[in-house]
CSV table of C-alpha atoms and ligand atoms in Angstrom, one decimal:
chain,number,residue,atom,x,y,z
C,1180,MET,CA,4.0,-17.7,-11.8
C,1181,VAL,CA,3.9,-14.1,-10.6
C,1182,LYS,CA,0.4,-12.9,-10.0
C,1183,LYS,CA,-1.0,-10.4,-12.4
C,1184,LEU,CA,-1.5,-7.6,-9.9
C,1185,LEU,CA,2.1,-8.0,-8.6
C,1186,ARG,CA,3.5,-7.9,-12.2
C,1187,VAL,CA,1.7,-4.6,-12.7
C,1188,LEU,CA,3.1,-3.2,-9.4
C,1189,ALA,CA,6.5,-4.3,-10.6
C,1190,GLY,CA,6.1,-1.9,-13.6
C,1191,GLU,CA,4.7,-4.2,-16.3
C,1192,ALA,CA,1.8,-3.2,-18.5
C,1193,VAL,CA,-0.5,-6.2,-18.6
C,1194,THR,CA,-3.5,-6.7,-21.0
C,1195,PRO,CA,-6.3,-7.1,-19.9
C,1196,PRO,CA,-5.5,-5.2,-16.7
C,1197,PRO,CA,-6.0,-6.8,-13.3
C,1198,VAL,CA,-9.1,-5.5,-11.5
C,1199,TRP,CA,-10.3,-5.1,-7.9
C,1200,LEU,CA,-12.7,-2.5,-6.3
C,1201,MET,CA,-12.3,-0.4,-3.2
C,1202,ARG,CA,-15.0,-1.5,-0.7
C,1203,GLN,CA,-15.6,-4.7,-2.7
C,1204,ALA,CA,-16.4,-6.3,0.6
C,1205,GLY,CA,-19.3,-4.6,2.3
C,1206,ARG,CA,-22.9,-3.6,2.6
C,1207,TYR,CA,-23.9,-3.9,-1.1
C,1208,LEU,CA,-23.5,-7.7,-0.8
C,1209,PRO,CA,-26.4,-9.6,0.8
C,1210,GLU,CA,-24.0,-12.2,2.1
C,1211,TYR,CA,-22.0,-9.4,3.9
C,1212,ARG,CA,-25.2,-8.0,5.5
C,1213,ALA,CA,-26.2,-11.5,6.7
C,1214,LEU,CA,-23.0,-11.9,8.6
C,1215,ARG,CA,-22.8,-8.3,9.8
C,1216,SER,CA,-26.4,-8.4,11.1
C,1217,GLN,CA,-25.2,-10.9,13.7
C,1218,ALA,CA,-22.4,-8.7,14.9
C,1219,PRO,CA,-23.6,-5.5,16.7
C,1220,ASP,CA,-20.1,-4.2,17.3
C,1221,PHE,CA,-18.2,-3.3,14.1
C,1222,ILE,CA,-14.8,-3.1,15.7
C,1223,LYS,CA,-15.3,-6.6,17.2
C,1224,PHE,CA,-16.5,-7.8,13.8
C,1225,CYS,CA,-13.2,-6.6,12.2
C,1226,LEU,CA,-11.3,-8.3,15.0
C,1227,SER,CA,-13.0,-11.7,14.5
C,1228,PRO,CA,-10.7,-13.6,12.2
C,1229,ALA,CA,-13.2,-16.2,10.9
C,1230,GLU,CA,-15.8,-13.6,10.1
C,1231,ALA,CA,-13.4,-11.1,8.6
C,1232,ALA,CA,-11.7,-13.8,6.5
C,1233,GLU,CA,-15.1,-14.9,5.2
C,1234,VAL,CA,-16.1,-11.4,4.3
C,1235,THR,CA,-12.8,-10.7,2.6
C,1236,LEU,CA,-13.3,-13.8,0.4
C,1237,GLN,CA,-17.0,-13.2,-0.5
C,1238,PRO,CA,-16.5,-10.8,-3.4
C,1239,VAL,CA,-13.7,-12.8,-4.9
C,1240,ARG,CA,-15.8,-16.0,-4.8
C,1241,ARG,CA,-18.7,-14.2,-6.5
C,1242,PHE,CA,-16.9,-12.0,-9.0
C,1243,HIS,CA,-13.3,-13.4,-9.4
C,1244,MET,CA,-11.5,-10.2,-9.0
C,1245,ASP,CA,-7.7,-10.3,-9.3
C,1246,ALA,CA,-7.2,-9.1,-5.7
C,1247,ALA,CA,-8.9,-9.5,-2.3
C,1248,ILE,CA,-8.6,-6.6,0.2
C,1249,LEU,CA,-8.3,-7.5,3.8
C,1250,PHE,CA,-11.5,-6.8,5.7
C,1251,ALA,CA,-10.6,-4.4,8.5
C,1252,ASP,CA,-10.9,-0.6,9.0
C,1253,ILE,CA,-8.5,2.3,9.1
C,1254,LEU,CA,-9.8,3.2,12.6
C,1255,LEU,CA,-8.3,0.0,14.1
C,1256,VAL,CA,-5.0,1.9,14.5
C,1257,PRO,CA,-6.6,4.6,16.8
C,1258,HIS,CA,-8.2,1.6,18.6
C,1259,ALA,CA,-4.8,0.0,19.1
C,1260,LEU,CA,-3.4,3.3,20.3
C,1261,GLY,CA,-5.9,3.1,23.1
C,1262,GLN,CA,-8.3,5.8,21.8
C,1263,LYS,CA,-12.0,5.0,22.4
C,1264,VAL,CA,-13.5,4.1,18.9
C,1265,TRP,CA,-17.1,3.0,18.2
C,1266,PHE,CA,-19.6,3.0,15.4
C,1267,GLU,CA,-23.1,4.5,15.8
C,1268,THR,CA,-25.5,2.5,13.7
C,1269,GLY,CA,-26.5,4.6,10.6
C,1270,GLU,CA,-24.2,7.4,11.5
C,1271,GLY,CA,-20.6,6.1,11.2
C,1272,PRO,CA,-17.5,6.3,13.4
C,1273,ARG,CA,-17.2,8.1,16.7
C,1274,LEU,CA,-14.0,8.6,18.7
C,1275,GLU,CA,-13.2,10.3,22.0
C,1276,PRO,CA,-11.3,13.2,20.4
C,1277,VAL,CA,-7.6,13.9,21.0
C,1278,ARG,CA,-6.7,17.6,20.7
C,1279,ASP,CA,-3.7,18.3,22.8
C,1280,VAL,CA,-0.3,16.9,23.8
C,1281,ALA,CA,-1.7,15.7,27.2
C,1282,GLY,CA,-4.3,13.6,25.3
C,1283,LEU,CA,-1.6,12.2,23.1
C,1284,LYS,CA,0.5,11.2,26.1
C,1285,LYS,CA,-2.3,8.8,27.2
C,1286,LEU,CA,-2.0,6.8,23.9
C,1287,SER,CA,0.5,4.1,23.0
C,1288,TYR,CA,0.4,1.5,20.4
C,1289,ASP,CA,-0.5,-2.0,21.5
C,1290,ALA,CA,0.2,-4.4,18.6
C,1291,GLY,CA,-1.5,-7.2,20.5
C,1292,LYS,CA,-4.8,-5.6,20.0
C,1293,LEU,CA,-4.4,-6.1,16.2
C,1294,ALA,CA,-3.2,-9.7,16.4
C,1295,PRO,CA,-6.6,-10.9,15.2
C,1296,VAL,CA,-6.0,-9.1,11.9
C,1297,MET,CA,-2.9,-11.1,11.3
C,1298,GLU,CA,-4.9,-14.3,11.9
C,1299,THR,CA,-7.4,-13.1,9.3
C,1300,ILE,CA,-4.6,-12.6,6.8
C,1301,ARG,CA,-3.4,-16.2,7.5
C,1302,LEU,CA,-6.9,-17.6,7.1
C,1303,VAL,CA,-7.5,-15.7,3.8
C,1304,ARG,CA,-4.2,-16.8,2.3
C,1305,LYS,CA,-5.1,-20.5,3.0
C,1306,ASP,CA,-8.3,-20.2,0.9
C,1307,LEU,CA,-7.3,-17.7,-1.7
C,1308,PRO,CA,-7.1,-18.9,-5.4
C,1309,ASP,CA,-3.5,-19.0,-6.7
C,1310,ASN,CA,-3.9,-16.1,-9.1
C,1311,VAL,CA,-5.5,-13.7,-6.6
C,1312,THR,CA,-3.4,-11.2,-4.6
C,1313,LEU,CA,-4.1,-10.3,-1.0
C,1314,ILE,CA,-3.9,-6.6,-0.3
C,1315,GLY,CA,-3.4,-5.4,3.2
C,1316,PHE,CA,-4.0,-1.7,4.1
C,1317,ALA,CA,-3.9,1.1,6.6
C,1318,GLY,CA,-5.1,4.7,6.7
C,1319,ALA,CA,-2.4,7.2,6.0
C,1320,PRO,CA,-1.6,9.5,9.0
C,1321,TRP,CA,-3.4,12.7,7.9
C,1322,THR,CA,-6.6,10.8,7.1
C,1323,VAL,CA,-6.5,8.8,10.4
C,1324,ALA,CA,-5.6,12.0,12.3
C,1325,THR,CA,-8.8,13.8,11.0
C,1326,TYR,CA,-10.9,11.1,12.7
C,1327,MET,CA,-8.8,11.2,15.9
C,1328,ILE,CA,-9.0,14.9,16.2
C,1329,GLU,CA,-12.6,15.6,14.9
C,1330,GLY,CA,-14.0,12.5,16.8
C,1331,GLN,CA,-16.2,11.6,13.8
C,1332,GLY,CA,-16.4,11.7,10.0
C,1333,GLY,CA,-18.4,14.1,7.9
C,1334,THR,CA,-16.8,17.4,9.1
C,1335,GLY,CA,-14.9,19.9,6.9
C,1336,HIS,CA,-11.7,19.2,8.9
C,1337,GLU,CA,-11.3,22.8,10.1
C,1338,LEU,CA,-10.1,21.7,13.5
C,1339,SER,CA,-7.7,19.3,12.0
C,1340,ARG,CA,-6.1,22.0,9.9
C,1341,THR,CA,-6.0,24.4,12.8
C,1342,LEU,CA,-4.2,21.8,15.0
C,1343,ALA,CA,-1.9,20.8,12.0
C,1344,ARG,CA,-0.4,24.3,12.5
C,1345,ASP,CA,0.5,23.5,16.1
C,1346,ASP,CA,4.0,22.0,15.7
C,1347,ALA,CA,4.3,20.4,19.0
C,1348,PHE,CA,0.9,18.6,18.9
C,1349,PHE,CA,0.9,17.8,15.2
C,1350,GLY,CA,4.5,16.6,15.1
C,1351,ALA,CA,3.9,14.3,18.0
C,1352,LEU,CA,0.7,12.9,16.4
C,1353,MET,CA,2.3,12.3,13.0
C,1354,ASP,CA,5.3,10.6,14.7
C,1355,MET,CA,3.0,8.3,16.7
C,1356,LEU,CA,0.9,7.5,13.6
C,1357,VAL,CA,4.0,6.9,11.4
C,1358,ASP,CA,5.4,4.4,14.0
C,1359,ALA,CA,2.1,2.6,14.6
C,1360,THR,CA,1.1,2.4,11.0
C,1361,SER,CA,4.5,1.1,9.9
C,1362,ALA,CA,4.5,-1.6,12.6
C,1363,TYR,CA,0.9,-2.6,11.6
C,1364,LEU,CA,1.8,-2.8,7.9
C,1365,ILE,CA,5.0,-4.7,8.6
C,1366,ALA,CA,3.0,-7.2,10.7
C,1367,GLN,CA,0.5,-7.6,7.8
C,1368,GLY,CA,3.4,-8.4,5.5
C,1369,ASP,CA,4.8,-10.9,8.0
C,1370,ALA,CA,1.4,-12.6,8.1
C,1371,GLY,CA,1.1,-12.9,4.4
C,1372,ALA,CA,-0.2,-9.7,2.8
C,1373,GLU,CA,1.3,-9.5,-0.7
C,1374,ALA,CA,0.7,-5.8,-1.4
C,1375,LEU,CA,-0.3,-2.9,0.8
C,1376,GLN,CA,-2.5,0.2,0.2
C,1377,LEU,CA,-2.3,3.4,2.2
C,1378,PHE,CA,-5.7,5.2,2.1
C,1379,GLU,CA,-5.2,8.9,2.1
C,1380,SER,CA,-8.9,9.5,1.6
C,1381,TRP,CA,-8.8,13.1,2.8
C,1382,ALA,CA,-5.7,14.3,0.9
C,1383,GLY,CA,-8.2,16.8,-0.6
C,1384,SER,CA,-8.7,18.7,2.6
C,1385,VAL,CA,-5.0,19.6,3.0
C,1386,PRO,CA,-4.0,23.1,1.8
C,1387,PRO,CA,-0.9,23.3,-0.3
C,1388,GLU,CA,1.3,24.8,2.4
C,1389,LEU,CA,0.5,21.8,4.7
C,1390,PHE,CA,0.7,19.1,2.1
C,1391,ALA,CA,4.4,18.2,2.6
C,1392,ARG,CA,4.0,18.1,6.4
C,1393,ALA,CA,0.7,16.3,6.6
C,1394,VAL,CA,0.8,14.0,3.6
C,1395,LEU,CA,4.1,13.6,1.8
C,1396,ASP,CA,6.5,13.4,4.7
C,1397,PRO,CA,4.6,10.9,6.9
C,1398,THR,CA,3.8,8.8,3.8
C,1399,GLN,CA,7.5,8.7,2.8
C,1400,ARG,CA,8.6,7.8,6.4
C,1401,ILE,CA,6.1,4.9,6.5
C,1402,ILE,CA,7.2,3.6,3.0
C,1403,ASN,CA,10.9,3.7,4.1
C,1404,LYS,CA,10.1,1.7,7.3
C,1405,VAL,CA,7.9,-0.8,5.6
C,1406,LYS,CA,10.4,-1.3,2.7
C,1407,ALA,CA,13.3,-1.8,5.1
C,1408,ALA,CA,11.4,-4.8,6.5
C,1409,HIS,CA,9.7,-6.0,3.3
C,1410,PRO,CA,11.6,-4.7,0.2
C,1411,ASN,CA,9.5,-6.9,-2.1
C,1412,ILE,CA,6.0,-5.9,-1.0
C,1413,PRO,CA,4.7,-3.2,-3.3
C,1414,ILE,CA,2.8,-0.2,-1.8
C,1415,ILE,CA,-0.1,1.6,-3.4
C,1416,GLY,CA,-1.0,5.1,-2.2
C,1417,PHE,CA,-4.5,6.5,-2.7
C,1418,PRO,CA,-4.2,10.3,-2.2
C,1419,ARG,CA,-7.9,11.0,-2.9
C,1420,GLY,CA,-8.4,14.6,-4.0
C,1421,ALA,CA,-4.6,15.3,-4.3
C,1422,GLY,CA,-5.3,17.0,-7.7
C,1423,ASP,CA,-2.2,18.6,-9.1
C,1424,LYS,CA,0.1,17.1,-6.4
C,1425,LEU,CA,0.5,13.7,-7.9
C,1426,ALA,CA,4.1,14.2,-9.1
C,1427,ALA,CA,5.1,15.1,-5.6
C,1428,TYR,CA,3.2,12.2,-4.2
C,1429,ALA,CA,4.9,9.8,-6.7
C,1430,ALA,CA,8.2,10.8,-5.2
C,1431,THR,CA,7.3,9.3,-1.8
C,1432,GLY,CA,8.4,5.9,-3.0
C,1433,VAL,CA,5.0,4.3,-3.8
C,1434,ASP,CA,4.9,1.6,-6.4
C,1435,GLY,CA,1.4,2.5,-7.4
C,1436,ILE,CA,-1.0,5.4,-7.2
C,1437,GLY,CA,-4.8,5.1,-6.9
C,1438,LEU,CA,-6.6,7.9,-8.8
C,1439,ASP,CA,-10.0,9.3,-7.8
C,1440,GLN,CA,-12.7,9.8,-10.4
C,1441,MET,CA,-12.0,13.6,-10.6
C,1442,THR,CA,-8.5,13.0,-11.9
C,1443,ASP,CA,-7.9,13.5,-15.6
C,1444,LEU,CA,-6.1,10.4,-16.9
C,1445,ALA,CA,-3.9,12.2,-19.4
C,1446,ALA,CA,-2.7,14.6,-16.7
C,1447,ALA,CA,-1.9,11.7,-14.4
C,1448,ILE,CA,-0.1,9.8,-17.1
C,1449,ALA,CA,2.0,12.9,-17.8
C,1450,SER,CA,2.9,13.7,-14.2
C,1451,VAL,CA,3.5,10.2,-12.7
C,1452,PRO,CA,6.7,8.4,-13.8
C,1453,ALA,CA,6.0,5.4,-16.1
C,1454,ARG,CA,7.5,2.8,-13.7
C,1455,ILE,CA,4.8,3.6,-11.1
C,1456,ALA,CA,1.5,1.8,-11.7
C,1457,LEU,CA,-1.7,3.7,-11.9
C,1458,GLN,CA,-5.0,2.4,-10.4
C,1459,GLY,CA,-8.5,3.6,-10.9
C,1460,ASN,CA,-10.7,5.5,-11.5
C,1461,LEU,CA,-14.3,4.6,-12.6
C,1462,ASP,CA,-16.8,6.9,-10.9
C,1463,PRO,CA,-18.7,4.7,-8.3
C,1464,GLU,CA,-21.9,6.5,-9.4
C,1465,LEU,CA,-21.5,4.9,-12.8
C,1466,LEU,CA,-21.1,1.4,-11.2
C,1467,LEU,CA,-24.3,2.2,-9.4
C,1468,ALA,CA,-26.0,3.2,-12.7
C,1469,GLY,CA,-24.6,0.2,-14.6
C,1470,GLY,CA,-25.4,-0.5,-18.3
C,1471,GLY,CA,-24.0,1.4,-21.3
C,1472,VAL,CA,-22.8,4.5,-19.5
C,1473,MET,CA,-20.7,2.3,-17.1
C,1474,GLU,CA,-19.4,0.1,-19.9
C,1475,ASN,CA,-18.4,3.0,-22.2
C,1476,GLU,CA,-16.6,4.8,-19.4
C,1477,ALA,CA,-14.8,1.6,-18.4
C,1478,ARG,CA,-13.7,1.0,-22.0
C,1479,ARG,CA,-12.5,4.6,-22.2
C,1480,ILE,CA,-10.3,4.2,-19.1
C,1481,ILE,CA,-8.9,0.9,-20.3
C,1482,ALA,CA,-8.0,2.4,-23.6
C,1483,ALA,CA,-6.4,5.5,-22.1
C,1484,MET,CA,-4.2,3.2,-19.9
C,1485,LYS,CA,-3.3,0.6,-22.4
C,1486,ASP,CA,0.5,1.3,-22.4
C,1487,ARG,CA,0.8,1.8,-18.7
C,1488,PRO,CA,1.2,-0.6,-15.8
C,1489,PHE,CA,-2.5,-0.2,-14.8
C,1490,ILE,CA,-4.9,-1.8,-12.3
C,1491,PHE,CA,-8.6,-1.2,-13.0
C,1492,ASN,CA,-10.5,0.1,-9.9
C,1493,LEU,CA,-13.1,2.7,-8.9
C,1494,GLY,CA,-12.2,6.3,-8.0
C,1495,HIS,CA,-13.6,5.6,-4.5
C,1496,GLY,CA,-15.5,2.8,-2.8
C,1497,VAL,CA,-18.5,0.8,-4.0
C,1498,MET,CA,-21.6,2.6,-2.9
C,1499,GLN,CA,-24.0,0.7,-0.7
C,1500,PRO,CA,-27.1,0.6,-3.0
C,1501,THR,CA,-25.0,-0.8,-5.9
C,1502,PRO,CA,-26.6,-3.9,-7.5
C,1503,PRO,CA,-24.1,-6.8,-7.3
C,1504,GLU,CA,-25.0,-7.6,-11.0
C,1505,HIS,CA,-23.4,-4.3,-12.0
C,1506,VAL,CA,-20.2,-5.4,-10.3
C,1507,ALA,CA,-20.3,-8.8,-12.1
C,1508,ALA,CA,-20.8,-7.0,-15.4
C,1509,LEU,CA,-17.9,-4.6,-14.8
C,1510,VAL,CA,-15.4,-7.3,-13.7
C,1511,SER,CA,-16.3,-9.4,-16.8
C,1512,LEU,CA,-15.9,-6.5,-19.1
C,1513,VAL,CA,-12.5,-5.6,-17.8
C,1514,GLN,CA,-11.3,-9.2,-17.8
C,1515,ALA,CA,-12.6,-9.9,-21.4
L,703,1CP,O1,-21.9,-1.2,9.0
L,703,1CP,C1,-20.9,-1.6,8.3
L,703,1CP,O2,-20.9,-2.7,7.9
L,703,1CP,C2,-19.7,-0.7,8.3
L,703,1CP,C3,-19.4,-0.2,6.9
L,703,1CP,C4,-17.9,-0.3,6.8
L,703,1CP,C5,-17.1,-1.2,6.1
L,703,1CP,C6,-17.7,-2.3,5.2
L,703,1CP,C7,-16.9,0.5,7.5
L,703,1CP,C8,-17.2,1.6,8.5
L,703,1CP,N1,-15.7,0.1,7.2
L,703,1CP,C9,-15.7,-1.0,6.3
L,703,1CP,C10,-14.6,-1.8,5.8
L,703,1CP,C11,-13.4,-1.1,5.2
L,703,1CP,N2,-13.1,0.2,5.5
L,703,1CP,C12,-12.5,-1.7,4.3
L,703,1CP,C13,-12.4,-3.2,3.9
L,703,1CP,C14,-13.4,-3.6,3.0
L,703,1CP,C15,-13.2,-3.3,1.5
L,703,1CP,O3,-12.6,-2.3,1.1
L,703,1CP,O4,-13.6,-4.1,0.7
L,703,1CP,C16,-11.6,-0.7,4.0
L,703,1CP,C17,-10.4,-0.8,3.1
L,703,1CP,C18,-11.9,0.5,4.8
L,703,1CP,C19,-11.2,1.7,4.8
L,703,1CP,C20,-11.8,3.0,5.3
L,703,1CP,N3,-12.5,3.1,6.5
L,703,1CP,C21,-11.5,4.3,4.8
L,703,1CP,C22,-10.7,4.5,3.6
L,703,1CP,C23,-11.4,4.3,2.4
L,703,1CP,C24,-12.5,5.3,2.0
L,703,1CP,O5,-13.6,4.8,1.9
L,703,1CP,O6,-12.2,6.4,1.8
L,703,1CP,C25,-12.2,5.2,5.7
L,703,1CP,C26,-12.3,6.7,5.5
L,703,1CP,C27,-12.8,4.5,6.7
L,703,1CP,C28,-13.6,5.0,7.9
L,703,1CP,C29,-14.9,4.4,7.9
L,703,1CP,N4,-15.2,3.2,8.3
L,703,1CP,C30,-16.6,2.9,8.1
L,703,1CP,C31,-17.2,4.1,7.6
L,703,1CP,C32,-18.6,4.3,7.3
L,703,1CP,C33,-16.1,5.0,7.4
L,703,1CP,C34,-16.2,6.4,6.7
L,703,1CP,C35,-16.7,7.4,7.7
L,703,1CP,C36,-16.8,8.8,7.0
L,703,1CP,O7,-17.7,9.0,6.2
L,703,1CP,O8,-15.9,9.6,7.3
């Protein structure tokens, strides 16, 4: 029996569609907060296989989604490159910024630092129900680069765009991230990840003239490398905010595209070839609100996608104050 999510990523339209949610593991769940409160260091928490596996499984146990997403973070790659990464409580990630070639020369990828993630994957696969797919992931190079350069989240990425126009620096950074991210995703596939998602959460901060160099080209290079090692593991790209560039993004070789909530579904259907699965795109604010507005919008999305290979998801991650009962109601509605 081929799992539902994998059938969709192979190009089949399945009714009802499979469902999972970005950030389905995380702070909106009391059982997550209970475990997390005992771990002051977030990076260490991500690199503790027993805890990370437990947190990966929590939402699946509670809500019976069709997929589990590995509990980890996109900033584990800079950590494995040797950049100093830490999380300030209540403020988010901090990194010792890298802004020149001399800084890049001090970094090199140490796969051993991410070995615990592979152990997490093996633990999750042992306990995962037969019909549930395990999705591994990494940040896409531009998105990870914004954190490496800015040293934090929450900026407008001005500095990242400026440095993206410095060919020597940006070319070397993209090469380093393509190699590290590919090795990391291949190792996840070796360990048992059944599908992979590349989070390009900040595609929307890239101007058109940089889009090929910062987003399309590095994404395509990663897909080529991962597919060479694992031709049968499908890859979903999530180019959040890519707007009218979905057709170009589809040509990178992705098997599925995650759509953010600002994307018009008819436009996405028209611009992405029909063999590529679409995923999305309920507004996380409607999941937070719950009730009739959420249900009507979920039904509208399902109806719009009924003839496409389609995976129901949000347009971005579950928001922290979201009541878990709203998640339960949404998953049941989609699966009914
Ligand atoms: O205190 C806590 O418990 C930390 C909150 C948290 C969680 C639950 C962070 C810090 N990361 C994660 C887990 C995580 N991050 C997962 C696995 C869990 C799941 O999805 O169910 C995944 C896939 C990510 C990916 C991630 N991390 C992205 C891409 C997705 C997105 O949200 O756009 C990004 C941009 C990050 C960086 C990051 N990590 C954590 C925070 C708060 C942030 C965002 C910082 C910012 O605002 O720029």
